PDB file of C-alpha atoms in Angstrom:
ATOM      1  CA  UNK H 991     135.119 114.393  65.010  1.00  0.00           C
ATOM      2  CA  UNK H 992     134.482 111.368  62.842  1.00  0.00           C
ATOM      3  CA  UNK H 993     136.267 109.105  65.301  1.00  0.00           C
ATOM      4  CA  UNK H 994     133.966 109.946  68.200  1.00  0.00           C
ATOM      5  CA  UNK H 995     130.558 108.824  67.047  1.00  0.00           C
ATOM      6  CA  UNK H 996     127.879 107.740  69.501  1.00  0.00           C
ATOM      7  CA  UNK H 997     128.120 108.636  73.193  1.00  0.00           C
ATOM      8  CA  UNK H 998     130.617 111.210  74.355  1.00  0.00           C
ATOM      9  CA  UNK H 999     133.346 109.947  76.741  1.00  0.00           C
ATOM     10  CA  UNK H1000     132.441 110.287  80.414  1.00  0.00           C
ATOM     11  CA  UNK H1001     134.476 112.733  82.448  1.00  0.00           C
ATOM     12  CA  UNK H1002     136.122 110.515  85.147  1.00  0.00           C
ATOM     13  CA  UNK H1003     136.122 113.366  87.670  1.00  0.00           C
ATOM     14  CA  UNK H1004     132.379 113.920  87.331  1.00  0.00           C
ATOM     15  CA  UNK H1005     131.811 110.168  87.406  1.00  0.00           C
ATOM     16  CA  UNK H1006     133.707 109.814  90.674  1.00  0.00           C
ATOM     17  CA  UNK H1007     131.810 112.719  92.230  1.00  0.00           C
ATOM     18  CA  UNK H1008     128.518 111.111  91.278  1.00  0.00           C
ATOM     19  CA  UNK H1009     129.532 107.820  92.821  1.00  0.00           C
ATOM     20  CA  UNK H1010     130.459 109.512  96.097  1.00  0.00           C
ATOM     21  CA  UNK H1011     127.038 111.119  96.535  1.00  0.00           C
ATOM     22  CA  UNK H1012     124.979 109.656  99.412  1.00  0.00           C
ATOM     23  CA  UNK H1013     122.653 106.941  98.222  1.00  0.00           C
ATOM     24  CA  UNK H1014     118.988 107.460  98.947  1.00  0.00           C
ATOM     25  CA  UNK H1015     116.502 104.917 100.221  1.00  0.00           C
ATOM     26  CA  UNK H1016     115.113 104.550  96.697  1.00  0.00           C
ATOM     27  CA  UNK H1017     118.575 103.850  95.323  1.00  0.00           C
ATOM     28  CA  UNK H1018     119.053 101.139  97.942  1.00  0.00           C
ATOM     29  CA  UNK H1019     115.761  99.537  97.008  1.00  0.00           C
ATOM     30  CA  UNK H1020     116.662  99.622  93.314  1.00  0.00           C
ATOM     31  CA  UNK H1021     120.103  98.119  93.973  1.00  0.00           C
ATOM     32  CA  UNK H1022     118.536  95.400  96.104  1.00  0.00           C
ATOM     33  CA  UNK H1023     116.037  94.443  93.436  1.00  0.00           C
ATOM     34  CA  UNK H1024     118.697  94.102  90.755  1.00  0.00           C
ATOM     35  CA  UNK H1025     121.005  92.100  93.005  1.00  0.00           C
ATOM     36  CA  UNK H1026     118.219  89.684  93.952  1.00  0.00           C
ATOM     37  CA  UNK H1027     117.756  89.160  90.226  1.00  0.00           C
ATOM     38  CA  UNK H1028     121.282  87.709  90.201  1.00  0.00           C
ATOM     39  CA  UNK H1029     123.070  90.445  88.296  1.00  0.00           C
ATOM     40  CA  UNK H1030     126.610  91.258  89.315  1.00  0.00           C
ATOM     41  CA  UNK H1031     126.370  94.936  88.408  1.00  0.00           C
ATOM     42  CA  UNK H1032     123.605  97.410  88.986  1.00  0.00           C
ATOM     43  CA  UNK H1033     122.610 100.754  87.636  1.00  0.00           C
ATOM     44  CA  UNK H1034     120.589 103.695  88.845  1.00  0.00           C
ATOM     45  CA  UNK H1035     118.301 104.108  85.862  1.00  0.00           C
ATOM     46  CA  UNK H1036     115.181 106.136  86.634  1.00  0.00           C
ATOM     47  CA  UNK H1037     116.219 106.582  90.281  1.00  0.00           C
ATOM     48  CA  UNK H1038     115.708 110.337  90.192  1.00  0.00           C
ATOM     49  CA  UNK H1039     112.248 109.878  88.695  1.00  0.00           C
ATOM     50  CA  UNK H1040     111.358 107.358  91.414  1.00  0.00           C
ATOM     51  CA  UNK H1041     112.549 109.750  94.105  1.00  0.00           C
ATOM     52  CA  UNK H1042     110.138 112.382  92.898  1.00  0.00           C
ATOM     53  CA  UNK H1043     107.146 110.050  92.857  1.00  0.00           C
ATOM     54  CA  UNK H1044     105.064 110.514  96.043  1.00  0.00           C
ATOM     55  CA  UNK H1045     103.452 107.139  95.397  1.00  0.00           C
ATOM     56  CA  UNK H1046     106.813 105.377  95.646  1.00  0.00           C
ATOM     57  CA  UNK H1047     107.634 107.146  98.903  1.00  0.00           C
ATOM     58  CA  UNK H1048     104.282 106.231 100.398  1.00  0.00           C
ATOM     59  CA  UNK H1049     104.892 102.598  99.451  1.00  0.00           C
ATOM     60  CA  UNK H1050     108.205 102.574 101.290  1.00  0.00           C
ATOM     61  CA  UNK H1051     106.715 104.234 104.363  1.00  0.00           C
ATOM     62  CA  UNK H1052     103.755 101.852 104.389  1.00  0.00           C
ATOM     63  CA  UNK H1053     106.150  98.903 104.103  1.00  0.00           C
ATOM     64  CA  UNK H1054     108.062 100.174 107.144  1.00  0.00           C
ATOM     65  CA  UNK H1055     104.801 100.683 109.028  1.00  0.00           C
ATOM     66  CA  UNK H1056     103.616  97.162 108.225  1.00  0.00           C
ATOM     67  CA  UNK H1057     106.961  95.518 108.990  1.00  0.00           C
ATOM     68  CA  UNK H1058     107.300  97.201 112.384  1.00  0.00           C
ATOM     69  CA  UNK H1059     103.694  96.377 113.224  1.00  0.00           C
ATOM     70  CA  UNK H1060     104.391  92.704 112.470  1.00  0.00           C
ATOM     71  CA  UNK H1061     107.559  92.722 114.559  1.00  0.00           C
ATOM     72  CA  UNK H1062     105.802  94.046 117.674  1.00  0.00           C
ATOM     73  CA  UNK H1063     102.680  91.960 117.179  1.00  0.00           C
ATOM     74  CA  UNK H1064     104.526  88.661 116.684  1.00  0.00           C
ATOM     75  CA  UNK H1065     107.555  89.220 118.911  1.00  0.00           C
ATOM     76  CA  UNK H1066     105.743  90.733 121.870  1.00  0.00           C
ATOM     77  CA  UNK H1067     102.776  88.473 121.196  1.00  0.00           C
ATOM     78  CA  UNK H1068     104.979  85.428 121.755  1.00  0.00           C
ATOM     79  CA  UNK H1069     105.610  86.759 125.271  1.00  0.00           C
ATOM     80  CA  UNK H1070     102.100  87.757 126.379  1.00  0.00           C
ATOM     81  CA  UNK H1071      99.796  85.624 124.214  1.00  0.00           C
ATOM     82  CA  UNK H1072     102.109  82.634 123.778  1.00  0.00           C
ATOM     83  CA  UNK H1073     103.025  83.004 127.491  1.00  0.00           C
ATOM     84  CA  UNK H1074     106.665  82.158 126.840  1.00  0.00           C
ATOM     85  CA  UNK H1075     107.572  85.111 129.046  1.00  0.00           C
ATOM     86  CA  UNK H1076     106.666  83.079 132.122  1.00  0.00           C
ATOM     87  CA  UNK H1077     108.705  80.069 130.999  1.00  0.00           C
ATOM     88  CA  UNK H1078     112.226  81.451 131.490  1.00  0.00           C
ATOM     89  CA  UNK H1079     114.855  80.282 130.790  1.00  0.00           C
ATOM     90  CA  UNK H1080     113.285  77.772 128.376  1.00  0.00           C
ATOM     91  CA  UNK H1081     111.066  80.524 127.002  1.00  0.00           C
ATOM     92  CA  UNK H1082     114.045  82.520 125.742  1.00  0.00           C
ATOM     93  CA  UNK H1083     114.416  80.395 122.588  1.00  0.00           C
ATOM     94  CA  UNK H1084     110.845  80.736 121.280  1.00  0.00           C
ATOM     95  CA  UNK H1085     110.827  84.466 122.051  1.00  0.00           C
ATOM     96  CA  UNK H1086     114.167  84.942 120.306  1.00  0.00           C
ATOM     97  CA  UNK H1087     112.913  82.993 117.299  1.00  0.00           C
ATOM     98  CA  UNK H1088     109.684  85.004 117.176  1.00  0.00           C
ATOM     99  CA  UNK H1089     111.621  88.260 116.829  1.00  0.00           C
ATOM    100  CA  UNK H1090     114.407  86.857 114.645  1.00  0.00           C
ATOM    101  CA  UNK H1091     112.182  84.969 112.207  1.00  0.00           C
ATOM    102  CA  UNK H1092     109.852  87.954 111.853  1.00  0.00           C
ATOM    103  CA  UNK H1093     112.771  90.202 110.897  1.00  0.00           C
ATOM    104  CA  UNK H1094     113.997  87.575 108.435  1.00  0.00           C
ATOM    105  CA  UNK H1095     110.541  87.163 106.866  1.00  0.00           C
ATOM    106  CA  UNK H1096     110.040  90.921 106.564  1.00  0.00           C
ATOM    107  CA  UNK H1097     113.500  91.295 104.994  1.00  0.00           C
ATOM    108  CA  UNK H1098     112.334  89.185 102.072  1.00  0.00           C
ATOM    109  CA  UNK H1099     108.741  90.427 102.151  1.00  0.00           C
ATOM    110  CA  UNK H1100     109.239  94.205 102.206  1.00  0.00           C
ATOM    111  CA  UNK H1101     113.009  94.413 101.635  1.00  0.00           C
ATOM    112  CA  UNK H1102     112.607  95.030  97.895  1.00  0.00           C
ATOM    113  CA  UNK H1103     110.262  97.945  98.691  1.00  0.00           C
ATOM    114  CA  UNK H1104     111.855  99.803 101.604  1.00  0.00           C
ATOM    115  CA  UNK H1105     115.024  97.912 102.523  1.00  0.00           C
ATOM    116  CA  UNK H1106     113.233  96.614 105.658  1.00  0.00           C
ATOM    117  CA  UNK H1107     114.727  98.818 108.351  1.00  0.00           C
ATOM    118  CA  UNK H1108     111.704  98.465 110.707  1.00  0.00           C
ATOM    119  CA  UNK H1109     113.945  99.954 113.373  1.00  0.00           C
ATOM    120  CA  UNK H1110     114.908 103.622 113.952  1.00  0.00           C
ATOM    121  CA  UNK H1111     118.389 102.533 115.088  1.00  0.00           C
ATOM    122  CA  UNK H1112     118.935 100.854 111.718  1.00  0.00           C
ATOM    123  CA  UNK H1113     117.660 103.937 109.910  1.00  0.00           C
ATOM    124  CA  UNK H1114     120.054 106.094 111.963  1.00  0.00           C
ATOM    125  CA  UNK H1115     122.929 103.818 110.957  1.00  0.00           C
ATOM    126  CA  UNK H1116     121.911 103.969 107.293  1.00  0.00           C
ATOM    127  CA  UNK H1117     121.704 107.761 107.432  1.00  0.00           C
ATOM    128  CA  UNK H1118     125.116 108.207 109.066  1.00  0.00           C
ATOM    129  CA  UNK H1119     126.616 105.724 106.599  1.00  0.00           C
ATOM    130  CA  UNK H1120     125.289 107.869 103.746  1.00  0.00           C
ATOM    131  CA  UNK H1121     122.839 105.301 102.406  1.00  0.00           C
ATOM    132  CA  UNK H1122     119.644 107.292 102.970  1.00  0.00           C
ATOM    133  CA  UNK H1123     118.787 110.986 102.861  1.00  0.00           C
ATOM    134  CA  UNK H1124     117.699 112.832 106.004  1.00  0.00           C
ATOM    135  CA  UNK H1125     114.203 113.585 104.702  1.00  0.00           C
ATOM    136  CA  UNK H1126     113.661 109.939 103.791  1.00  0.00           C
ATOM    137  CA  UNK H1127     115.024 108.800 107.162  1.00  0.00           C
ATOM    138  CA  UNK H1128     112.504 110.994 108.976  1.00  0.00           C
ATOM    139  CA  UNK H1129     109.636 109.421 107.061  1.00  0.00           C
ATOM    140  CA  UNK H1130     110.959 105.949 107.861  1.00  0.00           C
ATOM    141  CA  UNK H1131     111.184 106.668 111.585  1.00  0.00           C
ATOM    142  CA  UNK H1132     107.671 108.126 111.779  1.00  0.00           C
ATOM    143  CA  UNK H1133     106.268 105.081 109.966  1.00  0.00           C
ATOM    144  CA  UNK H1134     108.164 102.740 112.297  1.00  0.00           C
ATOM    145  CA  UNK H1135     106.871 104.372 115.479  1.00  0.00           C
ATOM    146  CA  UNK H1136     103.305 104.365 114.164  1.00  0.00           C
ATOM    147  CA  UNK H1137     103.627 100.711 113.163  1.00  0.00           C
ATOM    148  CA  UNK H1138     104.903  99.748 116.618  1.00  0.00           C
ATOM    149  CA  UNK H1139     102.073 101.667 118.285  1.00  0.00           C
ATOM    150  CA  UNK H1140      99.461  99.921 116.154  1.00  0.00           C
ATOM    151  CA  UNK H1141     101.119  96.526 116.650  1.00  0.00           C
ATOM    152  CA  UNK H1142     100.947  96.935 120.421  1.00  0.00           C
ATOM    153  CA  UNK H1143      97.369  98.183 120.059  1.00  0.00           C
ATOM    154  CA  UNK H1144      96.411  94.981 118.244  1.00  0.00           C
ATOM    155  CA  UNK H1145      97.913  93.014 121.123  1.00  0.00           C
ATOM    156  CA  UNK H1146      95.728  94.950 123.563  1.00  0.00           C
ATOM    157  CA  UNK H1147      92.688  94.207 121.417  1.00  0.00           C
ATOM    158  CA  UNK H1148      93.491  90.497 121.314  1.00  0.00           C
ATOM    159  CA  UNK H1149      94.147  90.294 125.052  1.00  0.00           C
ATOM    160  CA  UNK H1150      90.813  91.942 125.819  1.00  0.00           C
ATOM    161  CA  UNK H1151      89.148  88.909 124.255  1.00  0.00           C
ATOM    162  CA  UNK H1152      90.430  86.556 126.937  1.00  0.00           C
ATOM    163  CA  UNK H1153      87.730  85.041 129.140  1.00  0.00           C
ATOM    164  CA  UNK H1154      90.003  85.658 132.096  1.00  0.00           C
ATOM    165  CA  UNK H1155      90.509  89.374 132.498  1.00  0.00           C
ATOM    166  CA  UNK H1156      94.015  90.442 131.475  1.00  0.00           C
ATOM    167  CA  UNK H1157      95.422  93.382 133.386  1.00  0.00           C
ATOM    168  CA  UNK H1158      97.703  95.177 130.956  1.00  0.00           C
ATOM    169  CA  UNK H1159      99.359  97.240 133.675  1.00  0.00           C
ATOM    170  CA  UNK H1160     100.142  94.157 135.779  1.00  0.00           C
ATOM    171  CA  UNK H1161     100.794  91.650 132.985  1.00  0.00           C
ATOM    172  CA  UNK H1162     102.384  94.094 130.557  1.00  0.00           C
ATOM    173  CA  UNK H1163     102.905  93.886 126.810  1.00  0.00           C
ATOM    174  CA  UNK H1164     106.477  92.564 126.813  1.00  0.00           C
ATOM    175  CA  UNK H1165     107.775  96.089 127.387  1.00  0.00           C
ATOM    176  CA  UNK H1166     111.470  96.609 127.999  1.00  0.00           C
ATOM    177  CA  UNK H1167     112.845  97.672 131.366  1.00  0.00           C
ATOM    178  CA  UNK H1168     115.457  97.143 134.062  1.00  0.00           C
ATOM    179  CA  UNK H1169     115.777  97.020 137.829  1.00  0.00           C
ATOM    180  CA  UNK H1170     113.894  95.130 140.526  1.00  0.00           C
ATOM    181  CA  UNK H1171     111.103  93.008 139.142  1.00  0.00           C
ATOM    182  CA  UNK H1172     112.486  93.101 135.603  1.00  0.00           C
ATOM    183  CA  UNK H1173     114.054  89.953 134.208  1.00  0.00           C
ATOM    184  CA  UNK H1174     117.422  89.408 135.959  1.00  0.00           C
ATOM    185  CA  UNK H1175     117.246  92.551 138.106  1.00  0.00           C
ATOM    186  CA  UNK H1176     120.109  94.500 136.482  1.00  0.00           C
ATOM    187  CA  UNK H1177     120.829  98.168 137.181  1.00  0.00           C
ATOM    188  CA  UNK H1178     120.673 101.045 134.705  1.00  0.00           C
ATOM    189  CA  UNK H1179     124.406 100.912 133.901  1.00  0.00           C
ATOM    190  CA  UNK H1180     124.131  97.297 132.789  1.00  0.00           C
ATOM    191  CA  UNK H1181     121.005  98.144 130.829  1.00  0.00           C
ATOM    192  CA  UNK H1182     122.780 100.948 128.943  1.00  0.00           C
ATOM    193  CA  UNK H1183     125.811  98.770 128.206  1.00  0.00           C
ATOM    194  CA  UNK H1184     123.734  95.780 127.077  1.00  0.00           C
ATOM    195  CA  UNK H1185     121.574  97.834 124.722  1.00  0.00           C
ATOM    196  CA  UNK H1186     124.552  99.673 123.265  1.00  0.00           C
ATOM    197  CA  UNK H1187     126.596  96.522 122.594  1.00  0.00           C
ATOM    198  CA  UNK H1188     123.665  94.517 121.235  1.00  0.00           C
ATOM    199  CA  UNK H1189     122.449  97.310 118.936  1.00  0.00           C
ATOM    200  CA  UNK H1190     125.952  98.083 117.703  1.00  0.00           C
ATOM    201  CA  UNK H1191     126.548  94.451 116.738  1.00  0.00           C
ATOM    202  CA  UNK H1192     123.095  94.141 115.174  1.00  0.00           C
ATOM    203  CA  UNK H1193     123.412  97.242 112.986  1.00  0.00           C
ATOM    204  CA  UNK H1194     126.975  96.316 111.981  1.00  0.00           C
ATOM    205  CA  UNK H1195     125.680  92.995 110.654  1.00  0.00           C
ATOM    206  CA  UNK H1196     122.876  94.776 108.780  1.00  0.00           C
ATOM    207  CA  UNK H1197     125.169  97.372 107.210  1.00  0.00           C
ATOM    208  CA  UNK H1198     127.720  94.726 106.264  1.00  0.00           C
ATOM    209  CA  UNK H1199     125.182  92.268 104.867  1.00  0.00           C
ATOM    210  CA  UNK H1200     123.520  94.971 102.749  1.00  0.00           C
ATOM    211  CA  UNK H1201     126.694  96.687 101.530  1.00  0.00           C
ATOM    212  CA  UNK H1202     127.699  96.615  97.866  1.00  0.00           C
ATOM    213  CA  UNK H1203     130.345  93.964  98.537  1.00  0.00           C
ATOM    214  CA  UNK H1204     128.533  92.047 101.249  1.00  0.00           C
ATOM    215  CA  UNK H1205     125.057  91.700  99.712  1.00  0.00           C
ATOM    216  CA  UNK H1206     123.996  88.070  99.336  1.00  0.00           C
ATOM    217  CA  UNK H1207     120.628  86.333  98.848  1.00  0.00           C
ATOM    218  CA  UNK H1208     120.874  85.128 102.469  1.00  0.00           C
ATOM    219  CA  UNK H1209     121.306  88.602 103.963  1.00  0.00           C
ATOM    220  CA  UNK H1210     117.857  88.391 105.569  1.00  0.00           C
ATOM    221  CA  UNK H1211     118.708  85.056 107.145  1.00  0.00           C
ATOM    222  CA  UNK H1212     121.957  86.400 108.613  1.00  0.00           C
ATOM    223  CA  UNK H1213     120.187  89.441 110.060  1.00  0.00           C
ATOM    224  CA  UNK H1214     117.354  87.388 111.545  1.00  0.00           C
ATOM    225  CA  UNK H1215     119.721  84.875 113.122  1.00  0.00           C
ATOM    226  CA  UNK H1216     121.801  87.698 114.597  1.00  0.00           C
ATOM    227  CA  UNK H1217     118.747  89.126 116.355  1.00  0.00           C
ATOM    228  CA  UNK H1218     117.871  85.644 117.580  1.00  0.00           C
ATOM    229  CA  UNK H1219     121.367  85.087 118.984  1.00  0.00           C
ATOM    230  CA  UNK H1220     121.457  88.470 120.728  1.00  0.00           C
ATOM    231  CA  UNK H1221     118.472  87.461 122.857  1.00  0.00           C
ATOM    232  CA  UNK H1222     120.384  84.679 124.577  1.00  0.00           C
ATOM    233  CA  UNK H1223     122.872  86.829 126.548  1.00  0.00           C
ATOM    234  CA  UNK H1224     120.902  90.094 126.772  1.00  0.00           C
ATOM    235  CA  UNK H1225     117.209  89.310 127.224  1.00  0.00           C
ATOM    236  CA  UNK H1226     117.639  88.937 130.996  1.00  0.00           C
ATOM    237  CA  UNK H1227     119.137  92.423 131.258  1.00  0.00           C
ATOM    238  CA  UNK H1228     116.453  94.561 129.572  1.00  0.00           C
ATOM    239  CA  UNK H1229     114.251  92.176 127.603  1.00  0.00           C
ATOM    240  CA  UNK H1230     116.459  93.174 124.622  1.00  0.00           C
ATOM    241  CA  UNK H1231     115.170  96.100 122.635  1.00  0.00           C
ATOM    242  CA  UNK H1232     117.858  97.163 120.077  1.00  0.00           C
ATOM    243  CA  UNK H1233     114.885  98.957 118.521  1.00  0.00           C
ATOM    244  CA  UNK H1234     113.391 102.228 119.828  1.00  0.00           C
ATOM    245  CA  UNK H1235     110.086 101.602 118.036  1.00  0.00           C
ATOM    246  CA  UNK H1236     109.736  98.093 119.498  1.00  0.00           C
ATOM    247  CA  UNK H1237     110.059  99.617 122.990  1.00  0.00           C
ATOM    248  CA  UNK H1238     107.880 102.625 122.217  1.00  0.00           C
ATOM    249  CA  UNK H1239     104.697 100.787 121.209  1.00  0.00           C
ATOM    250  CA  UNK H1240     104.212  98.623 124.325  1.00  0.00           C
ATOM    251  CA  UNK H1241     105.385 101.377 126.713  1.00  0.00           C
ATOM    252  CA  UNK H1242     102.763 103.842 125.450  1.00  0.00           C
ATOM    253  CA  UNK H1243      99.941 101.367 126.057  1.00  0.00           C
ATOM    254  CA  UNK H1244     101.213 100.109 129.434  1.00  0.00           C
ATOM    255  CA  UNK H1245     102.297 103.490 130.833  1.00  0.00           C
ATOM    256  CA  UNK H1246     103.683 103.838 134.349  1.00  0.00           C
ATOM    257  CA  UNK H1247     107.226 102.571 134.864  1.00  0.00           C
ATOM    258  CA  UNK H1248     107.456 101.309 131.288  1.00  0.00           C
ATOM    259  CA  UNK H1249     106.936 104.864 130.071  1.00  0.00           C
ATOM    260  CA  UNK H1250     109.335 106.380 132.612  1.00  0.00           C
ATOM    261  CA  UNK H1251     112.115 103.996 131.502  1.00  0.00           C
ATOM    262  CA  UNK H1252     111.458 104.468 127.787  1.00  0.00           C
ATOM    263  CA  UNK H1253     114.151 107.140 127.425  1.00  0.00           C
ATOM    264  CA  UNK H1254     116.937 104.554 127.601  1.00  0.00           C
ATOM    265  CA  UNK H1255     115.498 102.499 124.743  1.00  0.00           C
ATOM    266  CA  UNK H1256     114.963 105.565 122.589  1.00  0.00           C
ATOM    267  CA  UNK H1257     118.414 107.077 123.091  1.00  0.00           C
ATOM    268  CA  UNK H1258     120.938 104.260 123.552  1.00  0.00           C
ATOM    269  CA  UNK H1259     120.022 102.074 120.522  1.00  0.00           C
ATOM    270  CA  UNK H1260     119.856 105.161 118.299  1.00  0.00           C
ATOM    271  CA  UNK H1261     123.360 106.237 119.346  1.00  0.00           C
ATOM    272  CA  UNK H1262     124.667 102.701 118.856  1.00  0.00           C
ATOM    273  CA  UNK H1263     123.120 102.547 115.380  1.00  0.00           C
ATOM    274  CA  UNK H1264     124.717 105.882 114.482  1.00  0.00           C
ATOM    275  CA  UNK H1265     128.118 104.646 115.709  1.00  0.00           C
ATOM    276  CA  UNK H1266     127.775 101.560 113.515  1.00  0.00           C
ATOM    277  CA  UNK H1267     126.989 103.826 110.562  1.00  0.00           C
ATOM    278  CA  UNK H1268     130.048 105.941 111.325  1.00  0.00           C
ATOM    279  CA  UNK H1269     132.249 102.833 111.275  1.00  0.00           C
ATOM    280  CA  UNK H1270     131.131 102.202 107.705  1.00  0.00           C
ATOM    281  CA  UNK H1271     131.100 105.854 106.680  1.00  0.00           C
ATOM    282  CA  UNK H1272     134.682 106.204 107.910  1.00  0.00           C
ATOM    283  CA  UNK H1273     135.701 103.057 105.954  1.00  0.00           C
ATOM    284  CA  UNK H1274     136.767 101.382 109.205  1.00  0.00           C
ATOM    285  CA  UNK H1275     134.585  98.370 108.475  1.00  0.00           C
ATOM    286  CA  UNK H1276     134.451  98.742 104.711  1.00  0.00           C
ATOM    287  CA  UNK H1277     136.524  96.177 102.734  1.00  0.00           C
ATOM    288  CA  UNK H1278     139.420  97.442 100.705  1.00  0.00           C
ATOM    289  CA  UNK H1279     138.516  98.060  97.081  1.00  0.00           C
TER     290      UNK H1279
END
């Protein structure tokens, strides 16, 4: 007994079981904070206490609400207020940068609080990958949809201040869509394929850049540039959603065809995000330890 003073030895079996438990959103946030501080290793001190604090949860949900609001307001605003939507193909670059730079900025602005999903497809990928609990994921998604709705609502409010009357139904709010009169005039099959491929690649980059082995201080930059690059080949197909909330907000305010086509942008990106999560959960895209 005299040889074993201090802490008792840790049972390796119990330790391994603990490490295999799904990480919650709060654990991700805590890991992210420590890694940004430049430490090679991280711990989960006080994580359980933080999980139980309603104030901490509300902070994460508010961060997701605010980040998604900013994404819709700035990204879609570049199209309808900046009028880059009528300047295709030259307008593709500023629109792509508006979305990509907003995601990058929010990654550093609210990333330490919520992880900066601001996208239900990303949250679906995180949940399937075991990085967030189901109850936390639901709160994230609700906050994201509300943020997108309010972001689009702010656009409507701003556009109503134009001296020339702006017809929201005719001019739109940069809503996503396909078919005749939409971008390049692609059919629904191309729209499904484009959204699935683009979202899958986007969420793979996010999961890889925020993994334990892949986390770097420039993760936000890599994610933002990926979203920017994805606009170049896919914006003419659907306007590029890769984000159910981003499509939801404008479609609700515009109504009509935008609302009738919303199903594709709710379902396809979510499935693609879940597939990306499965690729990491199944260790297919995880590096060998």
